[in-house]
Tab-separated table of C-alpha atoms and ligand atoms in Angstrom:
chain	number	residue	atom	x	y	z
A	291	MET	CA	0.000	0.000	0.000
A	292	GLU	CA	2.800	2.355	0.911
A	293	SER	CA	4.556	1.699	-2.385
A	294	LEU	CA	1.278	2.312	-4.254
A	295	HIS	CA	1.017	5.767	-2.677
A	296	ARG	CA	4.630	6.403	-3.542
A	297	ASP	CA	4.032	5.523	-7.219
A	298	VAL	CA	1.054	7.889	-7.374
A	299	ASP	CA	3.111	10.666	-5.711
A	300	LYS	CA	6.024	10.099	-8.099
A	301	ARG	CA	3.719	10.305	-11.112
A	302	ALA	CA	2.163	13.562	-9.881
A	303	LEU	CA	5.584	15.044	-9.138
A	304	ARG	CA	6.870	14.081	-12.605
A	305	ARG	CA	3.863	15.733	-14.225
A	306	PHE	CA	4.352	18.920	-12.208
A	307	LEU	CA	8.090	19.142	-12.922
A	308	ARG	CA	7.680	18.434	-16.643
A	309	HIS	CA	5.091	21.207	-16.789
A	310	GLN	CA	7.524	23.583	-15.038
A	311	ARG	CA	10.287	23.110	-17.578
A	312	ARG	CA	7.952	23.192	-20.591
A	313	ALA	CA	6.663	26.576	-19.370
A	314	LEU	CA	10.101	28.194	-19.868
A	315	SER	CA	10.308	30.629	-22.784
A	316	GLN	CA	12.762	30.165	-25.668
A	317	HIS	CA	14.809	33.015	-24.275
A	318	GLU	CA	14.922	31.427	-20.804
A	319	GLN	CA	15.875	28.107	-22.383
A	320	ARG	CA	18.758	29.653	-24.336
A	321	LEU	CA	20.046	31.529	-21.310
A	322	ALA	CA	19.797	28.399	-19.115
A	323	ALA	CA	21.683	26.323	-21.714
A	324	GLN	CA	24.511	28.891	-21.845
A	325	ARG	CA	24.763	29.048	-18.058
A	326	LEU	CA	24.699	25.273	-17.757
A	327	CYS	CA	27.456	24.812	-20.330
A	328	LYS	CA	29.637	27.489	-18.721
A	329	GLN	CA	29.470	25.494	-15.463
A	330	LEU	CA	30.037	22.164	-17.184
A	331	LYS	CA	33.188	23.462	-18.885
A	332	SER	CA	34.723	24.213	-15.489
A	333	LEU	CA	33.840	20.823	-13.968
A	334	PRO	CA	36.933	18.564	-13.529
A	335	GLU	CA	34.906	15.488	-14.580
A	336	ILE	CA	34.075	17.168	-17.898
A	337	ARG	CA	37.528	18.640	-18.470
A	338	ARG	CA	39.163	15.217	-18.213
A	339	ALA	CA	36.519	13.402	-20.300
A	340	ARG	CA	37.739	11.608	-23.430
A	341	ARG	CA	34.606	9.592	-24.269
A	342	LEU	CA	31.466	11.432	-23.290
A	343	SER	CA	27.797	10.948	-23.968
A	344	LEU	CA	25.173	13.664	-23.925
A	345	TYR	CA	21.616	13.924	-25.252
A	346	LEU	CA	19.538	15.975	-27.678
A	347	PRO	CA	16.854	17.764	-25.630
A	348	VAL	CA	13.076	17.290	-25.934
A	349	ASN	CA	10.053	18.492	-23.936
A	350	GLY	CA	11.770	21.480	-22.353
A	351	GLU	CA	14.845	19.548	-21.145
A	352	ILE	CA	17.851	21.786	-20.605
A	353	ASP	CA	20.023	21.849	-23.731
A	354	PRO	CA	23.589	20.529	-23.293
A	355	THR	CA	24.472	20.887	-27.006
A	356	PRO	CA	26.185	24.315	-26.776
A	357	LEU	CA	28.982	22.152	-25.355
A	358	LEU	CA	29.496	20.319	-28.667
A	359	PRO	CA	31.887	22.741	-30.466
A	360	TRP	CA	34.056	22.971	-27.322
A	361	LEU	CA	34.140	19.180	-26.950
A	362	ARG	CA	34.989	18.679	-30.637
A	363	GLN	CA	37.805	21.213	-30.352
A	364	ARG	CA	39.207	19.149	-27.484
A	365	ASN	CA	38.932	15.958	-29.581
A	366	VAL	CA	36.519	14.355	-27.146
A	367	ASP	CA	34.682	11.356	-28.630
A	368	ILE	CA	30.982	12.180	-28.394
A	369	TYR	CA	28.188	9.612	-28.054
A	370	LEU	CA	24.396	9.746	-27.990
A	371	PRO	CA	21.934	7.340	-26.388
A	372	VAL	CA	19.996	5.155	-28.835
A	373	LEU	CA	17.029	2.940	-27.947
A	374	CYS	CA	18.396	-0.578	-28.037
A	375	PRO	CA	16.712	-2.392	-30.946
A	376	PHE	CA	16.724	-5.752	-29.128
A	377	SER	CA	15.744	-5.175	-25.523
A	378	ALA	CA	13.061	-2.855	-24.199
A	379	ASN	CA	13.853	0.259	-22.157
A	380	ARG	CA	17.592	-0.084	-22.541
A	381	LEU	CA	20.076	2.304	-24.159
A	382	TRP	CA	23.014	1.885	-26.474
A	383	PHE	CA	25.624	4.602	-26.846
A	384	VAL	CA	26.623	5.345	-30.437
A	385	ALA	CA	29.226	7.796	-31.789
A	386	TYR	CA	27.834	11.180	-32.824
A	387	ARG	CA	29.878	12.923	-35.523
A	388	PRO	CA	28.900	15.703	-37.924
A	389	ASP	CA	28.190	13.117	-40.681
A	390	THR	CA	26.342	10.531	-38.540
A	391	PRO	CA	23.033	9.502	-40.183
A	392	MET	CA	20.194	10.292	-37.787
A	393	VAL	CA	16.611	9.106	-37.380
A	394	LYS	CA	13.747	9.968	-35.004
A	395	ASN	CA	12.962	7.234	-32.479
A	396	ARG	CA	9.528	6.300	-31.143
A	397	PHE	CA	9.672	9.159	-28.627
A	398	GLY	CA	10.407	11.689	-31.376
A	399	ILE	CA	14.056	12.027	-30.271
A	400	TRP	CA	16.785	12.191	-32.939
A	401	GLU	CA	19.346	9.398	-32.567
A	402	PRO	CA	22.133	7.827	-34.674
A	403	ASP	CA	20.468	5.464	-37.148
A	404	VAL	CA	21.536	1.957	-36.133
A	405	ARG	CA	19.431	0.250	-38.819
A	406	PHE	CA	22.703	0.266	-40.821
A	407	SER	CA	25.125	-2.360	-39.601
A	408	ALA	CA	28.012	0.058	-40.261
A	409	GLN	CA	26.524	2.353	-37.645
A	410	ARG	CA	26.315	-0.434	-35.094
A	411	ARG	CA	30.085	-0.673	-35.237
A	412	ASN	CA	30.171	2.873	-33.848
A	413	ARG	CA	28.584	1.660	-30.642
A	414	LEU	CA	30.667	1.740	-27.465
A	415	PRO	CA	30.022	-0.562	-24.510
A	416	THR	CA	28.561	1.652	-21.801
A	417	TRP	CA	31.297	0.831	-19.275
A	418	ALA	CA	33.876	2.227	-21.723
A	419	LEU	CA	32.390	5.744	-21.618
A	420	ASP	CA	34.151	7.894	-19.035
A	421	THR	CA	31.419	10.492	-18.598
A	422	LEU	CA	27.654	10.534	-19.122
A	423	ILE	CA	25.576	13.691	-19.133
A	424	VAL	CA	22.158	12.486	-18.072
A	425	PRO	CA	18.833	14.310	-18.422
A	426	LEU	CA	16.405	14.269	-15.532
A	427	VAL	CA	12.917	15.363	-14.561
A	428	GLY	CA	13.650	16.114	-10.890
A	429	PHE	CA	16.633	16.271	-8.545
A	430	ASP	CA	17.412	17.167	-4.936
A	431	ALA	CA	20.401	18.736	-3.184
A	432	ASN	CA	21.933	15.299	-2.576
A	433	ALA	CA	22.108	14.666	-6.347
A	434	ASN	CA	19.272	12.130	-6.330
A	435	ARG	CA	17.601	11.764	-9.715
A	436	MET	CA	14.059	11.274	-10.912
A	437	GLY	CA	13.883	10.346	-14.603
A	438	MET	CA	11.009	10.125	-17.067
A	439	GLY	CA	9.742	6.991	-15.321
A	440	GLY	CA	10.930	4.365	-17.794
A	441	GLY	CA	14.081	3.476	-15.883
A	442	PHE	CA	16.115	3.637	-19.138
A	443	TYR	CA	19.310	4.934	-17.552
A	444	ASP	CA	18.876	2.741	-14.439
A	445	ARG	CA	18.639	-0.376	-16.619
A	446	SER	CA	21.493	0.596	-18.918
A	447	LEU	CA	23.772	1.496	-15.991
A	448	ALA	CA	22.811	-1.382	-13.693
A	449	PHE	CA	26.346	-2.803	-14.138
A	450	MET	CA	27.535	0.104	-11.953
A	451	HIS	CA	26.026	-1.610	-8.887
A	452	ARG	CA	28.872	-4.135	-9.239
A	453	PRO	CA	32.623	-3.480	-9.031
A	454	GLY	CA	34.453	-2.677	-12.273
A	455	PRO	CA	35.054	0.245	-14.608
A	456	SER	CA	32.230	2.748	-14.460
A	457	PRO	CA	31.639	6.186	-15.931
A	458	THR	CA	31.052	9.425	-14.048
A	459	LEU	CA	27.362	10.363	-14.131
A	460	ILE	CA	26.469	14.034	-14.342
A	461	GLY	CA	22.789	14.951	-14.144
A	462	VAL	CA	21.743	18.234	-15.740
A	463	ALA	CA	18.514	20.186	-15.303
A	464	HIS	CA	16.845	23.554	-14.974
A	465	ALA	CA	17.005	25.025	-11.456
A	466	CYS	CA	13.171	24.855	-11.360
A	467	GLN	CA	13.422	21.047	-11.384
A	468	GLN	CA	14.859	20.928	-7.871
A	469	VAL	CA	12.692	19.472	-5.087
A	470	ALA	CA	13.323	19.187	-1.334
A	471	SER	CA	13.967	15.435	-1.411
A	472	LEU	CA	13.305	12.455	-3.667
A	473	PRO	CA	12.552	8.830	-2.810
A	474	VAL	CA	15.492	6.579	-3.718
A	475	GLU	CA	14.742	3.101	-5.093
A	476	PRO	CA	17.183	0.185	-4.815
A	477	TRP	CA	17.605	0.117	-8.627
A	478	ASP	CA	18.350	3.863	-8.930
A	479	VAL	CA	21.940	4.358	-10.088
A	480	PRO	CA	23.398	7.326	-8.159
A	481	LEU	CA	24.757	10.401	-9.907
A	482	GLN	CA	28.047	11.969	-8.745
A	483	VAL	CA	26.843	15.483	-9.382
A	484	VAL	CA	23.860	17.484	-10.608
A	485	VAL	CA	24.477	20.740	-12.457
A	486	SER	CA	21.708	23.233	-13.190
A	487	ASP	CA	21.790	26.660	-14.800
A	488	GLN	CA	22.267	28.054	-11.266
A	489	ASP	CA	23.818	25.451	-8.973
A	490	CYS	CA	26.038	22.420	-8.684
A	491	PHE	CA	25.246	19.686	-6.130
A	492	ARG	CA	27.594	16.830	-5.286
A	493	ARG	CA	26.511	13.556	-3.724
A	494	GLN	CA	27.488	13.592	-0.062
B	1246	ADP	N1	18.157	-2.516	-13.515
B	1246	ADP	C1	16.843	-2.669	-13.741
B	1246	ADP	N2	16.343	-3.849	-14.181
B	1246	ADP	C2	15.026	-3.980	-14.395
B	1246	ADP	N3	14.119	-3.007	-14.217
B	1246	ADP	C3	14.548	-1.817	-13.792
B	1246	ADP	C4	15.936	-1.580	-13.538
B	1246	ADP	N4	16.062	-0.302	-13.131
B	1246	ADP	C5	14.818	0.227	-13.128
B	1246	ADP	N5	13.907	-0.672	-13.523
B	1246	ADP	C6	12.462	-0.463	-13.620
B	1246	ADP	O1	12.187	0.755	-14.262
B	1246	ADP	C7	11.033	1.352	-13.690
B	1246	ADP	C8	11.198	2.840	-13.587
B	1246	ADP	O2	12.255	3.142	-12.704
B	1246	ADP	P1	12.277	4.566	-11.966
B	1246	ADP	O3	13.552	4.660	-11.204
B	1246	ADP	O4	10.991	4.778	-11.229
B	1246	ADP	O5	12.241	5.576	-13.214
B	1246	ADP	P2	13.237	6.759	-13.599
B	1246	ADP	O6	14.626	6.352	-13.207
B	1246	ADP	O7	13.042	6.918	-15.064
B	1246	ADP	O8	12.752	7.917	-12.791
B	1246	ADP	C9	10.809	0.705	-12.339
B	1246	ADP	O9	9.536	0.151	-12.292
B	1246	ADP	C10	11.871	-0.366	-12.226
B	1246	ADP	O10	11.308	-1.599	-11.861
B	1247	MG	MG1	15.301	5.745	-11.381
């Protein structure tokens, strides 16, 4: 019963927070993206990244792509999440270069087109990424993350619950997506840090 209430609360909170970020104007979005990227560029975890994944924003998500020219200048290998064609709610990470053929997935998000087998060779095992920039719907000051509710990142990063090589996870969001505290589930994979257009919170 308690977990039922929690699911209902989580759904309502997701709806509220998604509404908040969609309500931002284009100008506010652009300004937030610039401020976010300025902070990201000074973060040690980003400055030492050699193989980094980010995302193309939808539904009012904060836009991390102003970082792309800077990353390319630094010869960082850039990857994007792709819906895994074989197993549900799981992500692949595929190289994203200026000439990468792209296609819209079932959520309307552009991703590298892995229908070509040549493209599949540009996939990197997730453990081999050193840094992931992860979108989120809500966060708190202890860097806890609430996602879209599909558990895509939790499933794809579940290997991080076991010892072995694992990437640094950096959540990014608008400041208006912060809440006082979030419930943490056993399957949630913790972030090291959350960066917004105004703040930076590290996991204690
Ligand atoms: N490693 C995993 N293996 C299987 N199912 C998972 C895993 N991680 C998360 N899930 C499932 O995904 C669903 C959504 O997870 P949740 O953490 O609530 O969403 P989000 O992280 O998107 O906010 C949960 O019902 C959970 O059972
Ligand atoms: Mg989760």
